[in-house]
Amino acid sequence: MQQYKKSQYKLILVLVGLPARGKTHISYKLNRYLNWIGYKSEIFSIKGAQQNNTQLDQNIDYELEIDPTNQQFAEVRQQLSFTAAQELVSFLQSDGDIALYNGLTSTKLDRQKLKSLFKEKLKLEYQVFWIESICDDPQVILNNINESKLSRFKDQTIEQFMNYINVLAQNYESLENIENLSYIKLINIGKLVKVHMLEGYLCSKIVSFLLNLHANNRQIYLVRSCQTEYHQLDKIGGDPELSITGKQNSQQLGDYFIEELKGNKNITFFTSQMKRGIQTAEIVGDKLGIKALKTKNLDEIDYGICDGLTVKEIAAKYPKQIKERKANPLEFKYPRGESFLDVIHRVEPIIYEIERSREPVLIIAHVAVLKCLYAYYHCNQINEIPNIDIPINCVIKLVPIPYHCLESRVIIK
Amino acid sequence: MQDCHKSQKIALCMVGLPARGKTYISRKLHRYLNWLGYNCKVFNIGNYRREICGTECDKSFFDSKNEQATKARNECAQMALNDLINYLNSDGEIAIFDGTNTTKERRNMVQCSLLQQCQNVQTLWIESICDDADVIQNNIRLTKLNNPDYVSMNPEDATKDFLGRIKMYEEVYQKIDLDENLSFIKLINIGEDIQIHKVKGYLLSKIISYLMNLHIYPRPIYLTRHGGSTFNQENRVGGDCDLSQQGIQYSEQLGKFLLDEFPTQEQRNQIHCLTSTMKRATHTADIVCNILKINYLQLKTLDEINVGICDGLTYTQIAIQFPEDFAERKVNKLTYRYPRGESYLDLISRIEPIIYEIERSREPVLVIGHQAILRCLYAYFHRNEISEVPQLEIPIHAIIKLTPAAYYCEEIRIKIDPETGERKQIEEDLQITRINMLTKKKSYILL
């Protein structure tokens, strides 16, 4: 993503908040997003530091010390938090762009120490942005515990865990303006948001991203537009209409979604501005009784000079380009056309829309575009994008849950 | 993207003491939302008050203890609100209620009226809070002294009276409280602190992102086309050709011009230079930034309009090969989309992130772009109607400097001769005269 905005300085995102406030969830989502848009980003946490330290007992969770009065636990935790910070510094000193820190940050003193550590050890320009998650809605906290923590605590009851959090809360100090930090406070999953001293392109983007997050686990359906005559001729690109088979398949898609969506008309429904996308969406939409939003952002990748040619013709006419593409499929740009990186950039507003939506999302688009969307939810590295398999007549259903994304695929016959 | 996002009407209500930038924010929002294609209108309570009660109102008119005046002011607010509700119930999509709305009572009245009388409306309250005396003083100087309220007073008396007016409002001011249960955004000291409560939905999220980036630093925006290219000389469209000899010369002269505009290297280092990924623009940027010793950013979003199947043809060839398209384009240049290419409307949608980026930037911005793209950017900052975009004049080998002022953009156009480097300020053309007329006459009237 060299041509897109690369900050002149490194960025550190520090998470603050009591347990079961969604810090880990936020850090995972942010990390995934930042890597997807082309930054080299990584999370540094107590848990991570523990996993790297083979001398420690991996069965004990030092991130959530079970007994607050256990001095030894507290010391190990301090040490791990410090180790994570040091690993973060090494990462940024080399080729890392953005680092997320999920360690000891609950008191003013902790934060002061962290700031000093960065100042002392980081020998380049950097910016720190603090992200605090606050929650006083017991139902939300309970949900968070159920979805994420309980699997790690087999012998703890929820009640014990809540009590433990209450004890921690007594020493917890929320971010204050007097600390002179640039921050965002997300209160009750973004119902109330406070931003202080926001600066810079990347932080503005991150704030916009965070404003859209919510805790609804809704389904996302990714589907390719149906068959066209170009498919039959093995041509790529172009703006062909659906073939007869394509229209039939669209009808079957529509039937499938009638069952899946069970009459929900509030879904977020997008398609591209290409004829095959619009036609597929019209047929499906008619069956469901809803209209799709047409956006040029979902148009297929621009094949430039290769547009409308068959695969064989391209191999014959542009062998040099084929070689280049094999060598670097992600960054390869079709002459007078686009690369996958361009498509990612183009499709970013759609990701915001998907994230913001609390209702199921249905996207009818095209191969390259769907690879990029799919990668946002499933891939850890964008290098994998060109190899993702997005078959035709197949509905890919993604359900993002904390720390993962469930996936199922259904072939429509 | 806005075709089907228009299901709900939106009412944006301002809150804040006088001289806190409410009208400034209203107008910026109005500009932005119109730009995105929404029917948007501002309803300014002050204008209603001036029409009904006259313009010679001194600060005692705003005293909350002055019963008669308070009644008159409430009536004016009610009239403005009624017009706003009628607008939303007909073809209006977004209405901006520009007034102080400084008491809970007033806000409650407005909120209830909107929810009861408008079909399907979403409201967002925008509160601007400022306690920096210098900023307030500057606001007064820039925007109030030209106001019809003070036409007969000298600046010192006017300022004194206006500060007195602010004090009247301060006595009854109640900031938005969480228990009023309103969707709001509070902008404190020009974005130093921002608070957002209960904001949901596509358009409101967009408005919030836009508001978070606003500031009042008067940084200049330089727009220039790339130096003349070989295609320009042949009158061809599209393509990805390189600069002509003249184009290279222009780029060098442009670099020298900017050296004079920014005398110190420190100032030059602040320049935010953006260009496209096309050869002719990148080559121009290379030369210019080499002279200035700064970096530039290449953005595909700034690439020239995609002319699809007409790529590489001259206008004459297009007229011969695609006569229907050629005719269609002449009739409706704004919406006409080149087959397998783009329309001006697509462009407007495409450059939205650039507009955010320029708005956000507090440093000088230099855009080295292409004709169609620059028409769109220029029109946004100069508040042209979208219908005018395809006809705007963006001459080659000239640089346009826009400096955003209180309610409009100051403009200077300088033609630079590629060979001699002679700089000539281009005379005011009809375009600029129209804008000057607009701003002088209309800076305090309903938009």
Short mmCIF file of C-alpha atoms in Angstrom, two decimals, chain B residues 283-446:
data_model
loop_
_atom_site.label_atom_id
_atom_site.label_comp_id
_atom_site.label_asym_id
_atom_site.label_seq_id
_atom_site.Cartn_x
_atom_site.Cartn_y
_atom_site.Cartn_z
CA HIS B 283 5.92 13.71 -13.46
CA THR B 284 4.75 17.22 -12.61
CA ALA B 285 4.77 16.36 -8.90
CA ASP B 286 8.26 14.89 -9.21
CA ILE B 287 9.64 18.10 -10.63
CA VAL B 288 7.78 20.40 -8.24
CA CYS B 289 8.55 18.41 -5.11
CA ASN B 290 12.17 18.07 -6.08
CA ILE B 291 12.44 21.83 -6.13
CA LEU B 292 10.59 22.15 -2.83
CA LYS B 293 12.45 19.20 -1.32
CA ILE B 294 9.28 17.58 -0.04
CA ASN B 295 7.42 14.29 -0.54
CA TYR B 296 4.14 13.79 -2.31
CA LEU B 297 1.33 11.27 -2.03
CA GLN B 298 -0.04 9.38 -5.02
CA LEU B 299 -3.73 8.60 -4.83
CA LYS B 300 -5.64 6.62 -7.43
CA THR B 301 -8.72 8.51 -6.27
CA LEU B 302 -7.29 11.59 -8.00
CA ASP B 303 -6.91 9.84 -11.37
CA GLU B 304 -8.66 11.62 -14.24
CA ILE B 305 -12.20 10.67 -15.20
CA ASN B 306 -12.29 7.27 -16.86
CA VAL B 307 -13.45 7.82 -20.42
CA GLY B 308 -13.98 4.11 -21.09
CA ILE B 309 -14.19 3.26 -24.77
CA CYS B 310 -13.32 6.82 -25.82
CA ASP B 311 -9.87 6.55 -24.29
CA GLY B 312 -7.18 7.96 -26.55
CA LEU B 313 -9.54 9.49 -29.11
CA THR B 314 -9.79 13.13 -30.08
CA TYR B 315 -13.09 14.95 -29.64
CA THR B 316 -13.52 14.91 -33.42
CA GLN B 317 -13.01 11.17 -33.52
CA ILE B 318 -15.52 10.66 -30.73
CA ALA B 319 -18.05 12.78 -32.64
CA ILE B 320 -17.57 10.58 -35.69
CA GLN B 321 -17.33 7.16 -34.04
CA PHE B 322 -19.90 7.62 -31.29
CA PRO B 323 -22.28 10.33 -32.49
CA GLU B 324 -25.14 9.50 -30.12
CA ASP B 325 -22.85 9.53 -27.11
CA PHE B 326 -21.29 12.78 -28.26
CA ALA B 327 -24.71 14.40 -28.55
CA GLU B 328 -25.92 12.97 -25.26
CA ARG B 329 -22.88 14.32 -23.47
CA LYS B 330 -23.48 17.77 -24.84
CA VAL B 331 -27.01 17.75 -23.46
CA ASN B 332 -26.25 16.42 -20.00
CA LYS B 333 -22.57 16.55 -19.28
CA LEU B 334 -23.07 16.00 -15.57
CA THR B 335 -24.81 12.64 -15.59
CA TYR B 336 -23.48 11.26 -18.88
CA ARG B 337 -21.35 8.20 -18.24
CA TYR B 338 -18.77 7.17 -20.85
CA PRO B 339 -19.49 3.54 -21.82
CA ARG B 340 -17.32 1.38 -19.51
CA GLY B 341 -16.19 4.64 -17.94
CA GLU B 342 -17.39 7.22 -15.44
CA SER B 343 -19.65 10.22 -15.18
CA TYR B 344 -19.06 13.48 -13.32
CA LEU B 345 -21.42 12.20 -10.66
CA ASP B 346 -19.23 9.12 -10.25
CA LEU B 347 -16.25 11.46 -9.89
CA ILE B 348 -17.95 13.50 -7.23
CA SER B 349 -18.59 10.33 -5.32
CA ARG B 350 -15.05 9.11 -5.90
CA ILE B 351 -13.31 12.18 -4.54
CA GLU B 352 -15.19 12.27 -1.26
CA PRO B 353 -12.26 10.86 0.75
CA ILE B 354 -10.03 13.59 -0.71
CA ILE B 355 -12.46 16.22 0.47
CA TYR B 356 -12.29 14.76 3.97
CA GLU B 357 -8.53 14.73 3.78
CA ILE B 358 -8.32 18.37 2.69
CA GLU B 359 -10.90 19.50 5.26
CA ARG B 360 -9.01 17.71 7.99
CA SER B 361 -5.65 19.11 7.06
CA ARG B 362 -4.50 22.12 9.05
CA GLU B 363 -1.53 22.60 6.77
CA PRO B 364 -1.37 23.98 3.22
CA VAL B 365 -2.55 21.52 0.60
CA LEU B 366 -1.27 21.29 -2.97
CA VAL B 367 -3.27 19.16 -5.40
CA ILE B 368 -1.69 18.39 -8.76
CA GLY B 369 -4.57 16.87 -10.65
CA HIS B 370 -6.57 16.71 -13.84
CA GLN B 371 -9.28 18.87 -15.33
CA ALA B 372 -12.41 16.95 -14.42
CA ILE B 373 -11.17 16.05 -10.94
CA LEU B 374 -10.20 19.64 -10.20
CA ARG B 375 -13.56 20.88 -11.42
CA CYS B 376 -15.15 18.73 -8.74
CA LEU B 377 -12.76 19.78 -5.98
CA TYR B 378 -12.99 23.43 -6.92
CA ALA B 379 -16.78 23.34 -7.00
CA TYR B 380 -16.93 21.81 -3.54
CA PHE B 381 -14.80 24.51 -1.92
CA HIS B 382 -16.28 27.33 -3.92
CA ARG B 383 -19.84 26.21 -3.29
CA ASN B 384 -20.85 25.94 -6.90
CA GLU B 385 -24.01 24.13 -7.79
CA ILE B 386 -23.30 20.58 -8.87
CA SER B 387 -24.88 21.33 -12.25
CA GLU B 388 -22.11 23.85 -12.92
CA VAL B 389 -19.27 21.39 -12.33
CA PRO B 390 -18.72 20.19 -15.92
CA GLN B 391 -18.44 23.73 -17.24
CA LEU B 392 -16.06 25.21 -14.69
CA GLU B 393 -12.92 26.73 -16.07
CA ILE B 394 -9.70 25.18 -14.82
CA PRO B 395 -7.08 26.53 -17.22
CA ILE B 396 -3.88 24.68 -18.02
CA HIS B 397 -0.60 26.18 -16.81
CA ALA B 398 -2.31 28.10 -14.03
CA ILE B 399 -2.58 27.68 -10.29
CA ILE B 400 -5.66 28.46 -8.24
CA LYS B 401 -5.21 29.38 -4.60
CA LEU B 402 -8.26 29.02 -2.38
CA THR B 403 -8.19 30.34 1.17
CA PRO B 404 -11.28 29.40 3.18
CA ALA B 405 -12.63 32.42 5.04
CA ALA B 406 -15.61 32.65 7.37
CA TYR B 407 -18.49 31.88 5.03
CA TYR B 408 -16.83 31.52 1.63
CA CYS B 409 -13.50 30.92 -0.08
CA GLU B 410 -11.14 33.63 -1.23
CA GLU B 411 -9.64 32.88 -4.60
CA ILE B 412 -6.57 33.97 -6.50
CA ARG B 413 -5.80 32.62 -9.98
CA ILE B 414 -2.33 32.95 -11.37
CA LYS B 415 -1.31 31.99 -14.89
CA ILE B 416 2.34 30.99 -15.13
CA ASP B 417 4.06 31.18 -18.50
CA PRO B 418 6.02 27.94 -18.95
CA GLU B 419 8.87 29.54 -20.84
CA THR B 420 9.37 32.87 -19.14
CA GLY B 421 7.92 32.05 -15.73
CA GLU B 422 5.97 35.29 -15.86
CA ARG B 423 3.12 35.27 -13.38
CA LYS B 424 -0.07 37.01 -14.20
CA GLN B 425 -3.05 37.19 -11.94
CA ILE B 426 -6.01 36.31 -14.12
CA GLU B 427 -8.73 38.90 -14.12
CA GLU B 428 -11.95 38.25 -12.27
CA ASP B 429 -14.13 36.24 -14.53
CA LEU B 430 -17.89 35.99 -14.45
CA GLN B 431 -17.60 33.06 -12.13
CA ILE B 432 -15.87 35.01 -9.42
CA THR B 433 -18.04 38.07 -9.85
CA ARG B 434 -21.09 35.96 -9.27
CA ILE B 435 -19.63 34.53 -6.12
CA ASN B 436 -18.63 37.92 -4.78
CA MET B 437 -22.14 39.13 -5.34
CA LEU B 438 -23.49 36.09 -3.62
CA THR B 439 -21.30 36.40 -0.56
CA LYS B 440 -21.79 40.12 -0.05
CA LYS B 441 -25.51 39.94 -0.46
CA LYS B 442 -26.25 36.61 1.01
CA SER B 443 -23.89 36.04 3.88
CA TYR B 444 -26.66 36.65 6.36
CA ILE B 445 -29.71 35.46 4.53
CA LEU B 446 -31.38 32.09 4.48
#
